[in-house]
Structure formats: structure tokens, C-alpha cells
Coordinates of N, CA and C and ligand atoms in Angstrom, one line a residue:
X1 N -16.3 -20.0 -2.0 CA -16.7 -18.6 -2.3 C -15.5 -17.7 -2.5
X2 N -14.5 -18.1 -1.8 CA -13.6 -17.1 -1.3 C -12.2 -17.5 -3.1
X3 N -12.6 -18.3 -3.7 CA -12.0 -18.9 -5.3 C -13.2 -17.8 -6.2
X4 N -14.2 -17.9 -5.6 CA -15.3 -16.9 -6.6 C -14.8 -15.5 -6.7
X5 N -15.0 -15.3 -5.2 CA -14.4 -13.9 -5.5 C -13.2 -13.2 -6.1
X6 N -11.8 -14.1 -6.0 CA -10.6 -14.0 -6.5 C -11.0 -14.1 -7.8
X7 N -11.5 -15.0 -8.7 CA -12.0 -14.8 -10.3 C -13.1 -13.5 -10.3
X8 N -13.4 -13.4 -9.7 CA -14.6 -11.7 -10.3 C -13.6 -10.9 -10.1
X9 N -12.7 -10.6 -9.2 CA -12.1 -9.4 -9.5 C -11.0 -9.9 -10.4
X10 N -10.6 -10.5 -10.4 CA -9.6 -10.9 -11.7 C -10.3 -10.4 -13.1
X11 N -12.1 -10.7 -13.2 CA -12.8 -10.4 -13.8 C -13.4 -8.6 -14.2
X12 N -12.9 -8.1 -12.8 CA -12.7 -7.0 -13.2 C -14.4 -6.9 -12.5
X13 N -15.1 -8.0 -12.2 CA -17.3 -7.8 -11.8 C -17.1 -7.0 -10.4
X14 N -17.0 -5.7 -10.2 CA -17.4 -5.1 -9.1 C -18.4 -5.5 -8.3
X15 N -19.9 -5.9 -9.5 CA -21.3 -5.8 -8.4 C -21.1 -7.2 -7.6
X16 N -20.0 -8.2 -8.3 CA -20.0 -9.7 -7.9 C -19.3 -9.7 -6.5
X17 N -18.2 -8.8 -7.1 CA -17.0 -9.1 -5.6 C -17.7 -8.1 -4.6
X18 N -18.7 -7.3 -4.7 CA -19.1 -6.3 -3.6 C -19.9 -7.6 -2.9
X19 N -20.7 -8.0 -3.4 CA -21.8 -9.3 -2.9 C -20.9 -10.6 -2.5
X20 N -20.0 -10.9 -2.9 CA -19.4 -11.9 -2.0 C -18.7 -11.6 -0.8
X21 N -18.0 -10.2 -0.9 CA -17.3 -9.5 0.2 C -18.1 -9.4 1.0
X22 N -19.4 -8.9 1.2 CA -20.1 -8.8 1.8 C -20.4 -10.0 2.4
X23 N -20.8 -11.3 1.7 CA -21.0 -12.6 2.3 C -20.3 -13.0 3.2
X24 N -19.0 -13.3 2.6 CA -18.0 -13.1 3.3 C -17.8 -13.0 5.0
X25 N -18.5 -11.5 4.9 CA -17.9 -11.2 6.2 C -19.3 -10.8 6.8
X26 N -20.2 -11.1 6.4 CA -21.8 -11.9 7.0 C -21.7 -13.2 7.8
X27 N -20.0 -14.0 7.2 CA -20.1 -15.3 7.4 C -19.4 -15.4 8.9
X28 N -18.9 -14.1 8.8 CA -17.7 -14.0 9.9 C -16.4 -14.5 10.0
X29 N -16.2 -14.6 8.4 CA -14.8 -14.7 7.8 C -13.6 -13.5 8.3
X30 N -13.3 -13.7 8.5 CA -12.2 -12.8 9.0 C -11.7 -11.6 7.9
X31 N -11.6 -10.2 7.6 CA -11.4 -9.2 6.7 C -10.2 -9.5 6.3
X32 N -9.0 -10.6 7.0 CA -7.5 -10.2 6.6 C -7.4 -11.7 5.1
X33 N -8.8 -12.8 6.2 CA -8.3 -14.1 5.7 C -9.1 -13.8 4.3
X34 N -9.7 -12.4 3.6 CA -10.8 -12.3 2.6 C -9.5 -11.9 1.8
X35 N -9.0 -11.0 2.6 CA -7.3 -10.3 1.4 C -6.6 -11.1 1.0
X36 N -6.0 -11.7 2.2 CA -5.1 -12.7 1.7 C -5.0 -14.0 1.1
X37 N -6.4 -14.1 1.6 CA -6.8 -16.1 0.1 C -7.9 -15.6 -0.7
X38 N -8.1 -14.2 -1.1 CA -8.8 -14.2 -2.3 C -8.5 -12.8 -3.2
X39 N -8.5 -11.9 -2.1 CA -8.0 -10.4 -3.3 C -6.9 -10.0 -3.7
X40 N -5.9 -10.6 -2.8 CA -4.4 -10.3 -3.2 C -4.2 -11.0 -3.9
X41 N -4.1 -12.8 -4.1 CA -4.0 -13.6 -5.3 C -4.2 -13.0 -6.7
X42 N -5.7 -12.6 -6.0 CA -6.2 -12.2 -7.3 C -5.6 -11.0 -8.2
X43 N -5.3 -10.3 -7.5 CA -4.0 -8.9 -8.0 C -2.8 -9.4 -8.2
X44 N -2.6 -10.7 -7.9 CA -1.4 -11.4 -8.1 C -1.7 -11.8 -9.8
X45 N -2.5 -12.1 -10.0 CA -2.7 -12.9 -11.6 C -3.0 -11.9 -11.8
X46 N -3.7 -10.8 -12.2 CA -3.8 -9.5 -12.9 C -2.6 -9.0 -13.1
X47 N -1.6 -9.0 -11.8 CA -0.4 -8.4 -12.5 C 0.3 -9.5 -13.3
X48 N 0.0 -10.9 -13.3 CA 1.0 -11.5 -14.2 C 0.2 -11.4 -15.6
X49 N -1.1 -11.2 -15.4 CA -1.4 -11.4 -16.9 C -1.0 -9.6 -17.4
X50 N -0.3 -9.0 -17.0 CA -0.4 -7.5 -17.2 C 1.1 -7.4 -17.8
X51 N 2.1 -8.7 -17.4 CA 3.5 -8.8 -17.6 C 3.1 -9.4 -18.8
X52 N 2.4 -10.5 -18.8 CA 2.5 -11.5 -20.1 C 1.7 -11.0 -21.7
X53 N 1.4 -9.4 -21.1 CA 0.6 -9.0 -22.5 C -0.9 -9.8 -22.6
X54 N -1.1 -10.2 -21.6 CA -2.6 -11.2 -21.6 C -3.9 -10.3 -21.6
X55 N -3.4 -9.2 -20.7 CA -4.3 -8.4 -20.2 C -3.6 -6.8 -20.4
X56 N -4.7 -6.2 -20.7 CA -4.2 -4.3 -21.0 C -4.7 -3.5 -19.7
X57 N -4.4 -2.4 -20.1 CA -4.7 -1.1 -18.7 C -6.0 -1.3 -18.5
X58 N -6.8 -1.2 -19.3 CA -8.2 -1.1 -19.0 C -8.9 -1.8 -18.3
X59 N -8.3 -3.0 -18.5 CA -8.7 -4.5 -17.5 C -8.7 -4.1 -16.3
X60 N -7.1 -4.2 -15.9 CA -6.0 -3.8 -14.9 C -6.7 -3.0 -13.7
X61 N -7.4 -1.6 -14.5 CA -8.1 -0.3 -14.3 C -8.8 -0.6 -13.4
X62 N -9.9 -2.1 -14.3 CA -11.1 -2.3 -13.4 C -10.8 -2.9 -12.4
X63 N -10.0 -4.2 -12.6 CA -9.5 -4.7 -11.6 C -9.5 -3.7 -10.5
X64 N -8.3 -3.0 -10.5 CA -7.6 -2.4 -9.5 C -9.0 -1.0 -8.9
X65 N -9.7 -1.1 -9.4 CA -11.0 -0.2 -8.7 C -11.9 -1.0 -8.5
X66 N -12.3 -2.4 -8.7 CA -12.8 -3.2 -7.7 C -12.3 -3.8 -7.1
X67 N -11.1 -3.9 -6.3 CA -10.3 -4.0 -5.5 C -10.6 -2.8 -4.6
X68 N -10.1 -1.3 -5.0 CA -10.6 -0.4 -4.1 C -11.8 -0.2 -3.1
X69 N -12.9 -0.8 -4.0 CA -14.4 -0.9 -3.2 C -14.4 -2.0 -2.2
X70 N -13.9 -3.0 -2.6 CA -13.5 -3.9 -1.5 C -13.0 -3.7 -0.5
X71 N -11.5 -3.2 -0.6 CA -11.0 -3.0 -0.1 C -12.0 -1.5 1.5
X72 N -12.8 -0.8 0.6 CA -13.5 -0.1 1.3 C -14.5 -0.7 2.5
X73 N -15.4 -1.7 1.7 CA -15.8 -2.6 2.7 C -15.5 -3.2 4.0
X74 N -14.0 -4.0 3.4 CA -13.0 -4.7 4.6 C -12.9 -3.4 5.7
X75 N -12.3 -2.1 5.3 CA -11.7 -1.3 6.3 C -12.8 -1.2 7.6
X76 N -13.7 -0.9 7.5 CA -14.3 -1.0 9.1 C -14.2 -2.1 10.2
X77 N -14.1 -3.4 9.4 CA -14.0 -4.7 9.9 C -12.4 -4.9 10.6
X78 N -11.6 -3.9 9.7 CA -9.9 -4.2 10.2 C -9.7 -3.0 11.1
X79 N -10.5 -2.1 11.2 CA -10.0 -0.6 12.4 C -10.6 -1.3 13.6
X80 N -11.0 -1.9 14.0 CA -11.5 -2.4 15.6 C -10.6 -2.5 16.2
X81 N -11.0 -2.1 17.7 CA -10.2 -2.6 18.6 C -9.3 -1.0 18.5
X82 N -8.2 -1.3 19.2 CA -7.3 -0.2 19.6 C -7.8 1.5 19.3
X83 N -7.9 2.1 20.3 CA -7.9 3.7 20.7 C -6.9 4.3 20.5
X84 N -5.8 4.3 21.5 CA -5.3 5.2 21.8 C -4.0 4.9 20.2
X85 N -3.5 5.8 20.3 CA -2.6 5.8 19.0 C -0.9 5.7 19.3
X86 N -0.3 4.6 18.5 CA 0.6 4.3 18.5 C 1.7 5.3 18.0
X87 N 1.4 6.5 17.7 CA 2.1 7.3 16.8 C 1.7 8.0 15.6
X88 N 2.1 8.9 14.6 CA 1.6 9.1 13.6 C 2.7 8.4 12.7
X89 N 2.0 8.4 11.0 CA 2.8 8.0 10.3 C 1.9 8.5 9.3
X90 N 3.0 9.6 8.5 CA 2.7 10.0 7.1 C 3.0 9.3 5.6
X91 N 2.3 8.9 4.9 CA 2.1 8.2 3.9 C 2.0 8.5 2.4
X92 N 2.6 8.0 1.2 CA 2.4 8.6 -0.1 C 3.0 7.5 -0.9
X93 N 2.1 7.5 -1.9 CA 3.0 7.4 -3.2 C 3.8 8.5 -3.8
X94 N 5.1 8.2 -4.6 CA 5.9 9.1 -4.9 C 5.3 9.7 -6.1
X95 N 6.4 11.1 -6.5 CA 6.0 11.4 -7.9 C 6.1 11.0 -8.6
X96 N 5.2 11.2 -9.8 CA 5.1 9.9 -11.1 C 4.6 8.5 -11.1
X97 N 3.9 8.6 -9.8 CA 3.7 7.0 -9.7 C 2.3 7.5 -8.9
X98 N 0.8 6.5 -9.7 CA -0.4 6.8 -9.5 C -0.9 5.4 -8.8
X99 N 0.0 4.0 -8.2 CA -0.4 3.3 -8.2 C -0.5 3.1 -6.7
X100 N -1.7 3.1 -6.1 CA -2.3 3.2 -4.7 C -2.4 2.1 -3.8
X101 N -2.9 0.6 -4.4 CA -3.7 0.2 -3.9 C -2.7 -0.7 -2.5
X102 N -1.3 -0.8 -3.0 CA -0.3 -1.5 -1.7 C -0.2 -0.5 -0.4
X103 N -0.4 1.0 -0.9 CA 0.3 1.7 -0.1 C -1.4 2.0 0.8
X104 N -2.6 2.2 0.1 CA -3.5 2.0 0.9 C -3.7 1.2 1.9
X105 N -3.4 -0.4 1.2 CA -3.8 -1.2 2.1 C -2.7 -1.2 3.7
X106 N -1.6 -0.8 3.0 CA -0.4 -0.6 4.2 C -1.0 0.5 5.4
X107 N -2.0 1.6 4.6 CA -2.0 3.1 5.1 C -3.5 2.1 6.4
X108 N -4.2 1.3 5.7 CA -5.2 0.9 6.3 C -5.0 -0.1 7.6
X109 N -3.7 -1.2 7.3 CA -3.8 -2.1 8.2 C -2.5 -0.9 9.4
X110 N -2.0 0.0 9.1 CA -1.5 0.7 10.4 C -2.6 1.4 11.3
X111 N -3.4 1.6 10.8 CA -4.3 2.5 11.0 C -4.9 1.2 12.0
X112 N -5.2 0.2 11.6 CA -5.7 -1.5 12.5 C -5.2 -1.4 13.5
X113 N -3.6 -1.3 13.4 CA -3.0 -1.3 14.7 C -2.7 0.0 15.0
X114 N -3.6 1.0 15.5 CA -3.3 1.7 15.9 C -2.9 3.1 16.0
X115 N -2.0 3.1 15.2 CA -1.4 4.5 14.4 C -2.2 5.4 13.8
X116 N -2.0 6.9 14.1 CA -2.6 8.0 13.3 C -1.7 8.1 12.0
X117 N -3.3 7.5 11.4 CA -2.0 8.1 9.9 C -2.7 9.1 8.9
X118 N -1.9 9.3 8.3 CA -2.0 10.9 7.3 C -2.0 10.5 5.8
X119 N -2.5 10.1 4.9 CA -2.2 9.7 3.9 C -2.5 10.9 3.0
X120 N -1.4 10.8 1.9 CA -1.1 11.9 1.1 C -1.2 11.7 -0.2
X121 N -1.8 10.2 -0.7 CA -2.3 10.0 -1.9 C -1.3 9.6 -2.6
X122 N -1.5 10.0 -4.4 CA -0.4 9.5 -5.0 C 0.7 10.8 -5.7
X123 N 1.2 10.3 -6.4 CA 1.9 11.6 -7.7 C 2.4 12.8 -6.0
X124 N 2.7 12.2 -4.6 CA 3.8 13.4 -4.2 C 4.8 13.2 -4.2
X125 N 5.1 15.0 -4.1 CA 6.6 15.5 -4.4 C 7.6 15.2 -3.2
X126 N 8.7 15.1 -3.3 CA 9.9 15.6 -2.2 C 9.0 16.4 -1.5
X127 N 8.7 17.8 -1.9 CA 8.8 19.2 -1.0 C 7.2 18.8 -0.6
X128 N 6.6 18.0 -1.0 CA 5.1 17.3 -0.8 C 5.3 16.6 0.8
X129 N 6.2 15.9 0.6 CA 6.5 15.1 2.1 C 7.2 15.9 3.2
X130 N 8.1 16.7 2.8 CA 8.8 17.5 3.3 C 7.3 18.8 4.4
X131 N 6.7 19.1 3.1 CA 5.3 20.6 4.2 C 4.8 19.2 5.1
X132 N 4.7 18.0 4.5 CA 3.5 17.5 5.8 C 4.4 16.7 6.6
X133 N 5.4 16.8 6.8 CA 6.5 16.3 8.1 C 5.9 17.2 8.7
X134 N 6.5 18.5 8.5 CA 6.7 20.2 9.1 C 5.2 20.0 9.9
X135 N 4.6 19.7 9.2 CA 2.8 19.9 9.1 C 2.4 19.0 10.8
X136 N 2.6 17.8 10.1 CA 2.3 16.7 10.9 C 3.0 15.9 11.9
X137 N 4.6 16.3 11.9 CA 5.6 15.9 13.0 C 5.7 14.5 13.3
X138 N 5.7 13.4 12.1 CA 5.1 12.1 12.3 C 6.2 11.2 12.9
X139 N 6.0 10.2 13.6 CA 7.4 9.5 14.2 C 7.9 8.8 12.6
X140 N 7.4 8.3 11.5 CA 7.5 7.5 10.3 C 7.0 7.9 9.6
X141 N 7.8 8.0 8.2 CA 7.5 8.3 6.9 C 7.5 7.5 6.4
X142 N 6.3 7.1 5.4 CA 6.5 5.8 4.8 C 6.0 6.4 2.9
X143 N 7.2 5.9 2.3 CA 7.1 6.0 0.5 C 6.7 4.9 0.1
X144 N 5.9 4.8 -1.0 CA 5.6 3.5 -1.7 C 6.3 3.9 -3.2
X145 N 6.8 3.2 -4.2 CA 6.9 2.9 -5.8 C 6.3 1.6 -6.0
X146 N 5.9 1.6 -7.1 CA 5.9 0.6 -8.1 C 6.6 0.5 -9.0
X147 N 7.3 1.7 -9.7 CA 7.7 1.3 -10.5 C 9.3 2.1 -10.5
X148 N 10.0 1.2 -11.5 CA 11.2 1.1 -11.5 C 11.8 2.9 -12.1
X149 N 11.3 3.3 -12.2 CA 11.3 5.2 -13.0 C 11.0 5.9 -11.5
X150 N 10.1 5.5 -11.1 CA 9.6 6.6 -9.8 C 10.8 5.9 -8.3
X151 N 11.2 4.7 -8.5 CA 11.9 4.5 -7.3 C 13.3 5.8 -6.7
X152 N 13.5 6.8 -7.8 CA 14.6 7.4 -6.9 C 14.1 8.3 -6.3
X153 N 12.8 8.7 -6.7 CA 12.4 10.0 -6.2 C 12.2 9.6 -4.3
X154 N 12.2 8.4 -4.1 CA 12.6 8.3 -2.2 C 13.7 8.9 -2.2
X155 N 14.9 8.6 -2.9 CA 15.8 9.0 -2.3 C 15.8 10.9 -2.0
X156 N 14.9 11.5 -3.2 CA 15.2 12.6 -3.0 C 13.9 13.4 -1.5
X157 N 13.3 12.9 -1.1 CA 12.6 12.9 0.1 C 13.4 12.8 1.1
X158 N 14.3 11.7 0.8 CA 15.6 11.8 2.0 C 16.3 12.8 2.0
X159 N 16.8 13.2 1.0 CA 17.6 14.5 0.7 C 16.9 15.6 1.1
X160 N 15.7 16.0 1.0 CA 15.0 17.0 1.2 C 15.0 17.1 3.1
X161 N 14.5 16.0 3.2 CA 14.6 15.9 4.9 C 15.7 16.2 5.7
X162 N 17.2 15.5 5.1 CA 18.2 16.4 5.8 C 18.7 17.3 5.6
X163 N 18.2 18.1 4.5 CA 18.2 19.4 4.2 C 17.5 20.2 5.0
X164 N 16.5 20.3 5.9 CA 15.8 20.9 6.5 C 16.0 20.4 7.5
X165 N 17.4 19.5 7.7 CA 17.3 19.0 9.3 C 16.5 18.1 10.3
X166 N 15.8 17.7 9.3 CA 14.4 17.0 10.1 C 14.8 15.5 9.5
X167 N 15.9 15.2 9.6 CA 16.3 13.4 8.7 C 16.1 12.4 10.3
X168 N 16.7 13.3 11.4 CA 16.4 12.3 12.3 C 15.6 12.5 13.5
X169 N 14.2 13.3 13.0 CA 13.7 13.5 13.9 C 12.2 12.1 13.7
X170 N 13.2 11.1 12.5 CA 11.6 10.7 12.3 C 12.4 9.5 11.7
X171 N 11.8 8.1 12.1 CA 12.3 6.9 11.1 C 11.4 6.8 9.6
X172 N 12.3 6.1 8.6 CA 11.7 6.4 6.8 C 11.1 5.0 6.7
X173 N 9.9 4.7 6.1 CA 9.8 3.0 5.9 C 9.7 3.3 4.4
X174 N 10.0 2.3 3.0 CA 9.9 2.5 2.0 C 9.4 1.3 1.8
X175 N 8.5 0.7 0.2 CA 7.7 -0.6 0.3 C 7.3 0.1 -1.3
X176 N 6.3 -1.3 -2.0 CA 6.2 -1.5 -3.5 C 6.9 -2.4 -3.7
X177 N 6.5 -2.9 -5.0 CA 7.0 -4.4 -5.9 C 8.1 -4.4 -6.2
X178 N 9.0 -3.0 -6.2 CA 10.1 -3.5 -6.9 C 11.3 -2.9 -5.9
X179 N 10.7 -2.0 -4.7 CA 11.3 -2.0 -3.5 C 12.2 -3.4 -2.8
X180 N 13.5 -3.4 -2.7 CA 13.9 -4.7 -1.8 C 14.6 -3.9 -0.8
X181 N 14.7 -5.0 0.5 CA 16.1 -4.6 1.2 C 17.0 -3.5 1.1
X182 N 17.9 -4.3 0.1 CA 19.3 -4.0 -0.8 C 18.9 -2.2 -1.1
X183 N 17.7 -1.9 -2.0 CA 17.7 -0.8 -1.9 C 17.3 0.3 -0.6
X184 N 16.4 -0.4 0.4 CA 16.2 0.2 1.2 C 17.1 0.7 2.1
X185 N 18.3 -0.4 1.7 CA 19.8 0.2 2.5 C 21.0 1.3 1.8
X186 N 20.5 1.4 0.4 CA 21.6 2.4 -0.2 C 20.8 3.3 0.3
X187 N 19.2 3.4 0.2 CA 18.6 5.2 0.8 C 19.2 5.4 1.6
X188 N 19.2 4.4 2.9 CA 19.2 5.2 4.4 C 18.1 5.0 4.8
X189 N 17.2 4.4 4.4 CA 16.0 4.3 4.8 C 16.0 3.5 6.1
X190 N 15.0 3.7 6.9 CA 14.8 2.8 8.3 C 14.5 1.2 8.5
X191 N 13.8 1.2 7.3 CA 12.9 0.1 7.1 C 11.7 -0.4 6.0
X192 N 11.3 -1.1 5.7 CA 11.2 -2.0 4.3 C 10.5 -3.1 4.7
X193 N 8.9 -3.0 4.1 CA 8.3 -4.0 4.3 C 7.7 -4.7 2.9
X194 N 8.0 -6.5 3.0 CA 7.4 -6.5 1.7 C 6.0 -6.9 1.5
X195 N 5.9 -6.7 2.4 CA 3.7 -6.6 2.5 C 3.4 -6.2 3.4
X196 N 1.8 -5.5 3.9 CA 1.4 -4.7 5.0 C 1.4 -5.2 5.9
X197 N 1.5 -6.6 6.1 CA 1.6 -7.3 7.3 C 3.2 -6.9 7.8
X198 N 4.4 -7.4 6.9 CA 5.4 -7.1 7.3 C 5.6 -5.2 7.9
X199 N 5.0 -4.5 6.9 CA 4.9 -3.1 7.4 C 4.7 -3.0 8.5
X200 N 4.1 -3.2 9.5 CA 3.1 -3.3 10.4 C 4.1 -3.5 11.6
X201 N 4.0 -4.6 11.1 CA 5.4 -5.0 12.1 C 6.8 -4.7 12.4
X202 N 6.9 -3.9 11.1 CA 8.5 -2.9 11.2 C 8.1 -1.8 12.0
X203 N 6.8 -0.9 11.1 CA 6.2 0.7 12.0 C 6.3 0.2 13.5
X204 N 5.9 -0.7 14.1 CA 5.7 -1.0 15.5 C 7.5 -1.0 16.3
X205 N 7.7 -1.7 15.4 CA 9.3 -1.9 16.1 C 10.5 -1.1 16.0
X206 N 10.0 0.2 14.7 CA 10.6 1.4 14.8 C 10.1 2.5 15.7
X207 N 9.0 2.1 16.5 CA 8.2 3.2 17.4 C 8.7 2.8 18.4
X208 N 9.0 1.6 18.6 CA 8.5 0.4 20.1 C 10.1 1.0 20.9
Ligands
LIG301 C1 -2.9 -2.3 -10.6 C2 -1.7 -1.9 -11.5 C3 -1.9 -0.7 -12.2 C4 -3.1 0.2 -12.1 C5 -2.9 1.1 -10.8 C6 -4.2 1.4 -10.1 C7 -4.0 1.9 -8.7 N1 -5.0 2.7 -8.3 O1 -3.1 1.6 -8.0 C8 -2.9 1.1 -13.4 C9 -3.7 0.4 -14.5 C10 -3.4 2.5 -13.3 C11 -1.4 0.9 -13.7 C12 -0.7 1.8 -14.5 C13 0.6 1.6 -14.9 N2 1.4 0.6 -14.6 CO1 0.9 -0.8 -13.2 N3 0.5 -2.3 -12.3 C14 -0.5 -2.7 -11.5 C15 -0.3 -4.1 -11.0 C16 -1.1 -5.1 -11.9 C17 -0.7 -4.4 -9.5 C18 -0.2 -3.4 -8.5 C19 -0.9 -3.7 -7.2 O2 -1.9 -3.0 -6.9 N4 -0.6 -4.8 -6.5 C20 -1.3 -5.2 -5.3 C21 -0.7 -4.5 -4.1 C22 -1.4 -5.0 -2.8 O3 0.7 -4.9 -4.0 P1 1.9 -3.8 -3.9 O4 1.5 -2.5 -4.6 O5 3.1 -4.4 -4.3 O6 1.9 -3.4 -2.3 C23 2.3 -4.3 -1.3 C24 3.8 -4.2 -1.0 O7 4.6 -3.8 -2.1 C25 3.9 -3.3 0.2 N5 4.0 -1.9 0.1 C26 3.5 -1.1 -0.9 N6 3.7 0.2 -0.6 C27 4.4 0.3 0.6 C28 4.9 1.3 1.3 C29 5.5 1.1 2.5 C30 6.0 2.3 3.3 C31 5.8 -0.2 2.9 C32 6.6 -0.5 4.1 C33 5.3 -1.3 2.2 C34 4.6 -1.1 1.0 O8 2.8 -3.7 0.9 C35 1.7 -3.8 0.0 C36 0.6 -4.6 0.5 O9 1.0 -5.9 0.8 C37 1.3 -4.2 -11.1 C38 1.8 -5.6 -11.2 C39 2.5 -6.1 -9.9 N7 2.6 -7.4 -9.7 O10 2.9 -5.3 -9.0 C40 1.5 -3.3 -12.3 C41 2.9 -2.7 -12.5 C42 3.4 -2.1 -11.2 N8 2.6 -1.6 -13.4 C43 3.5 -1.4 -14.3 C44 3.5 -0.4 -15.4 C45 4.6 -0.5 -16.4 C46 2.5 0.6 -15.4 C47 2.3 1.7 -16.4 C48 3.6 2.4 -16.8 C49 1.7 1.1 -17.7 C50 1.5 2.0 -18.9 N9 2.2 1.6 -19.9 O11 0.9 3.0 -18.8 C51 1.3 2.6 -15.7 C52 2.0 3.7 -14.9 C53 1.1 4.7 -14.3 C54 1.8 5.6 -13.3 N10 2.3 6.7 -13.7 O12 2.0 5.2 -12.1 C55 4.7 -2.4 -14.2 C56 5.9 -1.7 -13.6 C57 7.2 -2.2 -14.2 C58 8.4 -1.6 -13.6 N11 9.4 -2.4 -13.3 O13 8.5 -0.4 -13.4 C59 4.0 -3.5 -13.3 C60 5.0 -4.3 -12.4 C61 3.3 -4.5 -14.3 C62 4.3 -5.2 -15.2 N12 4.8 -6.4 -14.8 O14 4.6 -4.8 -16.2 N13 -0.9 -0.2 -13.1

């Protein structure tokens, strides 16, 4: 089933992957083992058919919004357990970049373990992240990019932050496809996860 579902959303069949997800986790399949052996694969082949010219935006579109409804489903199944809050942690995709669904799923599985988090959507600014520090006082900031155009705009978030003196009142996580290490260390950034599991486990060990 869990091969079915990875081809419907590859397929872009919302009503198909809503009814298997659901099966799924009727069956008492576990919400992380539905992500990880069937809907991330599956966004794994969407983006290679999206590199190879196989597949256009519109595909992609659907894909990546039946993915989000899914993804909607899983979330009640992944917040159990833990009360008390590990911290806050404010979240965004940068400017110029509308592409959600890593930095959701990151915003979702912190939120699993614990954490208050604040998400701030996509397309913000520097002075975007900058009011909801001020705002929110979070122990972690975490940026997402996808793409290779929006990746400097972290750096200017960092710039904004020690400009207003607030650079070390808070650790930075940064994450996306084209996010590595190597860059996470010319920012200054704290930390660098290359999937929400790894996230998860950095946020915790930057708090801990
Ligand atoms: C879905 C998708 C879209 C959807 C986005 C829908 C949405 N709501 O997000 C749509 C169709 C809108 C789209 C548009 C575009 N896209 Co697009 N898209 C993708 C695709 C296929 C999948 C991305 C995805 O969701 N992956 C699944 C998630 C789970 O993975 P992830 O995002 O990497 O996140 C994980 C980690 O990176 C990490 N992580 C993510 N964020 C964070 C944050 C923190 C703090 C941490 C610690 C970790 C972390 O954890 C996540 C979970 O495990 C990728 C291909 C790819 N392989 O990445 C292209 C891709 C990113 N897109 C690309 C391009 C070029 C575009 C467009 C410019 C196309 C166009 N010509 O218009 C536009 C740009 C629009 C814009 N201004 O942002 C290129 C980027 C190339 C580059 N090097 O810059 C890619 C790589 C495709 C390609 N190979 O050409 N896209």
C-alpha cells in the first residue's frame, strides 16, 4: 500500500493518497514510517522528474499540494505525547523562495518533540525575522531555501540580527536542498540539518 501511495502522489491523485493515508494509519502504521517509505520518495522522484524536464510546474504544483493534505493528516498522529515545551523556535522560508513543504514538515516534527514553534510561512524578509525575534524571543531561528538565488538572503537575517544586537541571544539553524554544512559555516549559522529528523536533533542539542 505504502508503494501505492508513493505513485498517487507522484501522480499528483489527492482523493487517492488522502484514502491510503488514512488506511494507513487506521492500520497503525506509524505517521513517520508513512513519510519516510512513501511520501518523501515520492517527492524524491517528482523532483527528479522536475530536473530531467519529465515533469513541469503544474505537475510538481499538484504533487506538492497533495503532499500538503497529507502531510495535514499525519500531523495529529506526530504531536502526541510531550506538554511541556522545549523552547520556542521561529521558522520561515526566506525571501523569494515560496517553497514550504521541508520547512513545514521540519516546523511540524519540532513541534512532535516538543517545541513552541512560530512559523512565518514563506517569501520572509530579513526585517520579517528580525520583528518576530523582537516579537517572540525564540531560543532558535531556523531559515529554509531551496533555491540557489534565495540562499543569501540567510545571510542577511544574520546581519540584521547583529545589527540589533540580538545575534547571540538566540542559536540560527539553516536547512533546504541546496543548504550544506560548508555553507552553514561561512553564515555563522549554529546549525544545519539535512532532514527533519536531523533538525530535530540539532534544535534539541542547541537548547539541551
Ligand atoms: C515541490 C517543488 C516546487 C513547488 C513548491 C511547492 C511548495 N509549496 O513548496 C513549486 C512548483 C511551487 C516550485 C516552484 C519553483 N521551483 Co521548485 N521544486 C520543488 C521540488 C520538486 C521539491 C521540493 C520539496 O518539497 N522537497 C521535499 C522536502 C521534504 O524536502 P526539502 O524541501 O529539501 O526539505 C528537507 C530538508 O532540506 C530539510 N530542511 C528544509 N528546510 C529546513 C529548514 C531548517 C531550519 C532545517 C534545519 C532543515 C530544513 O528538512 C526537510 C525535511 O526533511 C524541488 C526538487 C528537490 N529535489 O528539492 C524543486 C526545486 C527546489 N525547484 C526548483 C526551481 C528552479 C523552481 C522554480 C524557480 C521553477 C520555475 N521556473 O518557476 C520555482 C521557484 C518558485 C519560488 N519563487 O520559490 C529547483 C531549484 C534549483 C536551484 N538550484 O536553485 C529544484 C531543485 C528543482 C530542480 N532540480 O530544478 N517548486
Amino acid at each position: 500500500m505504502k508503494d501505492q501511495l508513493k505513485q498517487a502522489l507522484i501522480a499528483g491523485d489527492a482523493g487517492t493518497v488522502n484514502a491510503l493515508t488514512e488506511a494507513l494509519l487506521a492500520q497503525d502504521v506509524p505517521a513517520r514510517e508513512i513519510l519516510d517509505e512513501a511520501l518523501l520518495p515520492g517527492m524524491e522522484v517528482v523532483g527528479e522528474r522536475m530536473r530531467s524536464g519529465e515533469c513541469f510546474i503544474p505537475e510538481v504544483l499538484l504533487s506538492a499540494r497533495t503532499m500538503q493534505g497529507a502531510l495535514d493528516l499525519l500531523r495529529p498522529h506526530m504531536l502526541e505525547g510531550e506538554s511541556t515545551s522545549a523552547g520556542t523556535v521561529v521558522i520561515g522560508t526566506v525571501e523569494g523562495d515560496l517553497h514550504d513543504i521541508g520547512k513545514n514538515l521540519v516546523a511540524m516534527l519540532l513541534q512532535g518533540a516538543g517545541f513552541t514553534v512560530v512559523n512565518l510561512g514563506t517569501g520572509v524578509t530579513a526585517a520579517q525575522f528580525l520583528a518576530a525575534v523582537q516579537q517572540h524571543k525564540p531560543q532558535i531561528l531556523g531559515m529554509s531555501a531551496l533555491l540557489t538565488t534565495t540562499l543569501p538572503h540567510m545571510g542577511e537575517t544574520i546581519a540584521a540580527l547583529k545589527e540589533a544586537g540580538l545575534r547571540d541571544s538566540l542559536r540560527v539553524m539553516v536547512g533546504g536542498a541546496p543548504v550544506t554544512q560548508a555553507w552553514a559555516d561561512e553564515l555563522g549559522a549554529d546549525g544545519y540539518g539535512a532532514n527533519a529528523g536531523m533538525a530535530v536533533e540539532r534544535a534539541k542539542r542547541l537548547v539541551g
